[in-house]
mmCIF file of C-alpha atoms in Angstrom:
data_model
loop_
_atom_site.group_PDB
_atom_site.id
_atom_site.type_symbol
_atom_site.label_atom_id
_atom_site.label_comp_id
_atom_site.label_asym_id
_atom_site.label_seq_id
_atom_site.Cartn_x
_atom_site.Cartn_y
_atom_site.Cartn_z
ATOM 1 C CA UNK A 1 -12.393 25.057 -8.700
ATOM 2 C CA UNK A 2 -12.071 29.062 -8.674
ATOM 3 C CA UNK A 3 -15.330 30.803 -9.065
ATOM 4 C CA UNK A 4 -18.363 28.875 -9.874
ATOM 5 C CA UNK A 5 -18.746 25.162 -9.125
ATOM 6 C CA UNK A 6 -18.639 23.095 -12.484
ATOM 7 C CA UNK A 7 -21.643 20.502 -12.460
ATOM 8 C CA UNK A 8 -20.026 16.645 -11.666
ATOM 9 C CA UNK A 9 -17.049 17.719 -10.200
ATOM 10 C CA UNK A 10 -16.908 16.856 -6.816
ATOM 11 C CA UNK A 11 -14.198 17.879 -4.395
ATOM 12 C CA UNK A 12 -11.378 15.275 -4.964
ATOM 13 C CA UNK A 13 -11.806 15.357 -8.509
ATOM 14 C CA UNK A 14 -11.495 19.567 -7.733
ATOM 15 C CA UNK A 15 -8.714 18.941 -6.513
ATOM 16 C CA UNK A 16 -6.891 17.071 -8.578
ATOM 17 C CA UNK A 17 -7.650 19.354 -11.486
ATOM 18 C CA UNK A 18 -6.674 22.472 -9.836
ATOM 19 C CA UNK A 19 -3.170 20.771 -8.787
ATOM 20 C CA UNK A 20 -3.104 20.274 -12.750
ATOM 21 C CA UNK A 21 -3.593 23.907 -13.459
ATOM 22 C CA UNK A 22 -7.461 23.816 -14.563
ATOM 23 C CA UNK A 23 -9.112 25.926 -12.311
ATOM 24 C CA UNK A 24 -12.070 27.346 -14.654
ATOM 25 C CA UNK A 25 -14.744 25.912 -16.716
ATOM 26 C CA UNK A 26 -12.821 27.777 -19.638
ATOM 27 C CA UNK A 27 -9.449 25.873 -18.839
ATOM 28 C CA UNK A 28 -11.144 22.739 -18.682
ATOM 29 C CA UNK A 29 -13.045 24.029 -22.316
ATOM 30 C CA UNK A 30 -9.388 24.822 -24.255
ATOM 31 C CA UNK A 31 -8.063 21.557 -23.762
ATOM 32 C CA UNK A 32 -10.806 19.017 -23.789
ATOM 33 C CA UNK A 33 -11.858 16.384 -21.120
ATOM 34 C CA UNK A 34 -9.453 14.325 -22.908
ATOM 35 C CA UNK A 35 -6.530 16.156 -22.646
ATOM 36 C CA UNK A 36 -8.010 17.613 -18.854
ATOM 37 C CA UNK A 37 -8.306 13.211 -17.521
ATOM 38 C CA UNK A 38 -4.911 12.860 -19.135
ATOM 39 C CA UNK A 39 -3.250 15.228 -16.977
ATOM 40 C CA UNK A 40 -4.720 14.446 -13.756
ATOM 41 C CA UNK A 41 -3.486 10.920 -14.617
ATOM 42 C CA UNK A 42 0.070 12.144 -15.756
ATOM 43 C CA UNK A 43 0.348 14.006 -12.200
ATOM 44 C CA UNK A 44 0.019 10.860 -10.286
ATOM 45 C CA UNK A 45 -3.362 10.621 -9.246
ATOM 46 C CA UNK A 46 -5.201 7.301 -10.213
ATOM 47 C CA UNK A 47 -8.553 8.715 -11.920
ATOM 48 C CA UNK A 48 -11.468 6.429 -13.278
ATOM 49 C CA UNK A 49 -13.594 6.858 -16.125
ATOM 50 C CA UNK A 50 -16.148 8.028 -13.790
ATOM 51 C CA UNK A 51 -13.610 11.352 -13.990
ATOM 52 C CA UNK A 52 -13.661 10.995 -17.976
ATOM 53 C CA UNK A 53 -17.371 11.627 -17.761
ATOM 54 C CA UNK A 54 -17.766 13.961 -15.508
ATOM 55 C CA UNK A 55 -15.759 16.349 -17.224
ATOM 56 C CA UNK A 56 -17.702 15.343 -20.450
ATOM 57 C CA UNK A 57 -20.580 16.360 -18.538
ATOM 58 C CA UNK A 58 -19.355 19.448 -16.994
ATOM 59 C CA UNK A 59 -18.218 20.904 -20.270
ATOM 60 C CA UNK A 60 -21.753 19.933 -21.539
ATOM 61 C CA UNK A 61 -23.405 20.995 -18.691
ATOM 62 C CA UNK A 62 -25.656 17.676 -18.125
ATOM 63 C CA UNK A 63 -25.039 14.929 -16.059
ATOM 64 C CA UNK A 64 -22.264 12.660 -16.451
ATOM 65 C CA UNK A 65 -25.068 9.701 -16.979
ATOM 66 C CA UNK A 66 -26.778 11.793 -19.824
ATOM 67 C CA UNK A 67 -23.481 11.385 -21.916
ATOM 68 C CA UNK A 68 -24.747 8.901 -24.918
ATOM 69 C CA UNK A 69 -22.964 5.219 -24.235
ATOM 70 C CA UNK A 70 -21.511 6.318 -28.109
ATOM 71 C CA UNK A 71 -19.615 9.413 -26.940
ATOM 72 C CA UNK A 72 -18.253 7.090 -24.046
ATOM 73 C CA UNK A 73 -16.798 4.960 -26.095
ATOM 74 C CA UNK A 74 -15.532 7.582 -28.073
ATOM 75 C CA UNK A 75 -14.148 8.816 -24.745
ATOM 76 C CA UNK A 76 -12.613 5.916 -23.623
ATOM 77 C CA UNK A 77 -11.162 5.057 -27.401
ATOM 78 C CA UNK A 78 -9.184 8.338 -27.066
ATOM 79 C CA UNK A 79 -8.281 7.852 -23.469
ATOM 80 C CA UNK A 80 -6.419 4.421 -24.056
ATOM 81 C CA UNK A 81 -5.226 5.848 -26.675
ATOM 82 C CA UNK A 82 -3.223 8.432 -25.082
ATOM 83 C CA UNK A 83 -2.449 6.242 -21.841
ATOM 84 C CA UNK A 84 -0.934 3.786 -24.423
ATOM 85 C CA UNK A 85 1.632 6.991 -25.032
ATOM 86 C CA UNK A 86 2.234 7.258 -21.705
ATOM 87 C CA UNK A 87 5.989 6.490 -20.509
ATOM 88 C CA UNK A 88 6.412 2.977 -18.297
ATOM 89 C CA UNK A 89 6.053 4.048 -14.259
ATOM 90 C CA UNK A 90 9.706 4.977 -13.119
ATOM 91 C CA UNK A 91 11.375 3.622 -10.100
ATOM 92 C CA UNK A 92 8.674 0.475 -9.458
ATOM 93 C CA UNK A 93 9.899 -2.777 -10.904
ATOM 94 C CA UNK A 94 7.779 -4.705 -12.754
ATOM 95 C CA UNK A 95 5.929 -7.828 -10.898
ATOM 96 C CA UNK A 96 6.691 -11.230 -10.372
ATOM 97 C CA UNK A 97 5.240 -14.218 -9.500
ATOM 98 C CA UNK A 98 5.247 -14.605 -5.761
ATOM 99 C CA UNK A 99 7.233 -17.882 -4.259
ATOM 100 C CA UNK A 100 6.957 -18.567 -0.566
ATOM 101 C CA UNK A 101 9.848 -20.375 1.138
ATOM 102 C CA UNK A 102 9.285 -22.595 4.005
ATOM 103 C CA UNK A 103 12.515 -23.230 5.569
ATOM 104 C CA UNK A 104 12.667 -26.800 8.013
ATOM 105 C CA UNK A 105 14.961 -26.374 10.975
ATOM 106 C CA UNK A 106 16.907 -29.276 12.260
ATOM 107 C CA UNK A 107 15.870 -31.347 14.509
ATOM 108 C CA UNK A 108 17.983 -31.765 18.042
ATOM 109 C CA UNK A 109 18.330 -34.964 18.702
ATOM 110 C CA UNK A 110 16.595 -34.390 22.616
ATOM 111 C CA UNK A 111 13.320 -33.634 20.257
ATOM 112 C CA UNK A 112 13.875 -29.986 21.290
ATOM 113 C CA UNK A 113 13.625 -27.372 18.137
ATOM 114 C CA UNK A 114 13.398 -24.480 16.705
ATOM 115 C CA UNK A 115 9.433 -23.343 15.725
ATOM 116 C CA UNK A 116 7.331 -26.351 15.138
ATOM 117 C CA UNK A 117 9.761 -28.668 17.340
ATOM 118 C CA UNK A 118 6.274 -30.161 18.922
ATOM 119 C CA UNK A 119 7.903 -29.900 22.256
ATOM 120 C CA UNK A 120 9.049 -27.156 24.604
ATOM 121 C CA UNK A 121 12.343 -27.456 26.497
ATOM 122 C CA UNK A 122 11.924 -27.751 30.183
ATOM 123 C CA UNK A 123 12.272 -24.750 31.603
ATOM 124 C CA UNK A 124 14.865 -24.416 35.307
ATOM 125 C CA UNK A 125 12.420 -23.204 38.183
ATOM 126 C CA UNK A 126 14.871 -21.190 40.110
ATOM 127 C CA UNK A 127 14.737 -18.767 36.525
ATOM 128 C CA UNK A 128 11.043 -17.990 36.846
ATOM 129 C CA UNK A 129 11.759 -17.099 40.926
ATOM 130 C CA UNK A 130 15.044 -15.033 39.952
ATOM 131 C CA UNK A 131 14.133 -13.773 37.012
ATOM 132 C CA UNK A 132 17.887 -14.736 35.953
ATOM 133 C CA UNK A 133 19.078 -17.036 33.062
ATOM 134 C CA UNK A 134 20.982 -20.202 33.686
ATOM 135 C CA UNK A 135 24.386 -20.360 31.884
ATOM 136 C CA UNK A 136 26.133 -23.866 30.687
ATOM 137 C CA UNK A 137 27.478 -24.564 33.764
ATOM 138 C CA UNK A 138 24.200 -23.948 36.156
ATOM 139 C CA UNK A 139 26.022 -20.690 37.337
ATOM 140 C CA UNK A 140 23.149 -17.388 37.263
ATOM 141 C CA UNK A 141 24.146 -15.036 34.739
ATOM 142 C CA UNK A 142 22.447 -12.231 37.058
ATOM 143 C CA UNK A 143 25.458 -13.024 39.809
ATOM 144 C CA UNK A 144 28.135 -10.934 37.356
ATOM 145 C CA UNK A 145 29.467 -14.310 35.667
ATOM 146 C CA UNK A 146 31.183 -15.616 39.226
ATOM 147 C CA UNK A 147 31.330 -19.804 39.263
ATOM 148 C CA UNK A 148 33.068 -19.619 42.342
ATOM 149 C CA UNK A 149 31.009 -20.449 45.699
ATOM 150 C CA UNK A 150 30.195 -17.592 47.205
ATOM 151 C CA UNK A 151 28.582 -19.374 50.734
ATOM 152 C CA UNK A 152 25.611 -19.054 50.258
ATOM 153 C CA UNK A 153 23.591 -22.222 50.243
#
C-alpha cells in the first residue's frame, strides 16, 4: 500500500489490493471491505475470509480477531451474497466424475505380451554385444539392410 502501512494487511494481501486500484486507507474507506474483498476476488486472486477481516479490521483500526463473531457474519452474509452475483468462471468446463480405463492387451499365443504379459521375450545375445537389432530374417539392421553373405563368418 502507498504511504502508511494499514494494520492486517500483510504483503500478498497488499498486493492484491493495489493491483485492484486501492492503494490508501481512504480507497479502501469509500468502498467498504465488502466491495474492497469483492474486487480482489473479481481480479482473479482466490482470497479467504481471513482477507474479509482484515480489511474489517484495518478500516477499524483493531485487529482482525477483535471484529465481534456478529459483524462476521454480517460480513460473510454480504460476501456470499455478492459472490452469488458473480458470473460462472469462463473458459474452465465444469467437472465430472472421473472414470479410469484399464485397457487388457491380447495375449500372444508364445505367452509373450504387451505390459503385464508375466513373461519377457528372450532377448538374441549377439544384440547386447552389437548393440544392433535383429530383423525377421536374423539379418542386423546395423549392416544397412544387406541379407546377402558378405564372408564374413
Amino acid at each position: 500500500m502507498s504511504g502508511a502501512k494499514l494494520r492486517n494487511i500483510g504483503p500478498k494481501s497488499a498486493a492484491w489490493l493495489r493491483q485492484v486500484g486501492l492503494r490508501t486507507h481512504e480507497d479502501i474507506a469509500a468502498i467498504g471491505t465488502v466491495e474492497a474483498f469483492m474486487r480482489v476476488k473479481r481480479a482473479g486472486f482466490k482470497p479467504t475470509l481471513n482477507l474479509l477481516y482484515a480489511i474489517e479490521g484495518a478500516l477499524l483500526d483493531c485487529h482482525w480477531q477483535e471484529i465481534p463473531d456478529e459483524r462476521r457474519q454480517e460480513l460473510i452474509l454480504a460476501a456470499d451474497a455478492a459472490t452469488a452475483l458473480l458470473p460462472a468462471p469462463r473458459n474452465k468446463p465444469a467437472a465430472a466424475p472421473v472414470r479410469t480405463t484399464v485397457h487388457n492387451e491380447d495375449r500372444h499365443d508364445e505367452g509373450f505380451g504387451g505390459f503385464g504379459g508375466g513373461r519377457e521375450e528372450p532377448r538374441d545375445h549377439d544384440e547386447e554385444r552389437d548393440g544392433g537389432e535383429r530383423d525377421r530374417d536374423g539379418g542386423d539392421d546395423h549392416h544397412g539392410g544387406r541379407d546377402e553373405d558378405d564372408g564374413r563368418d
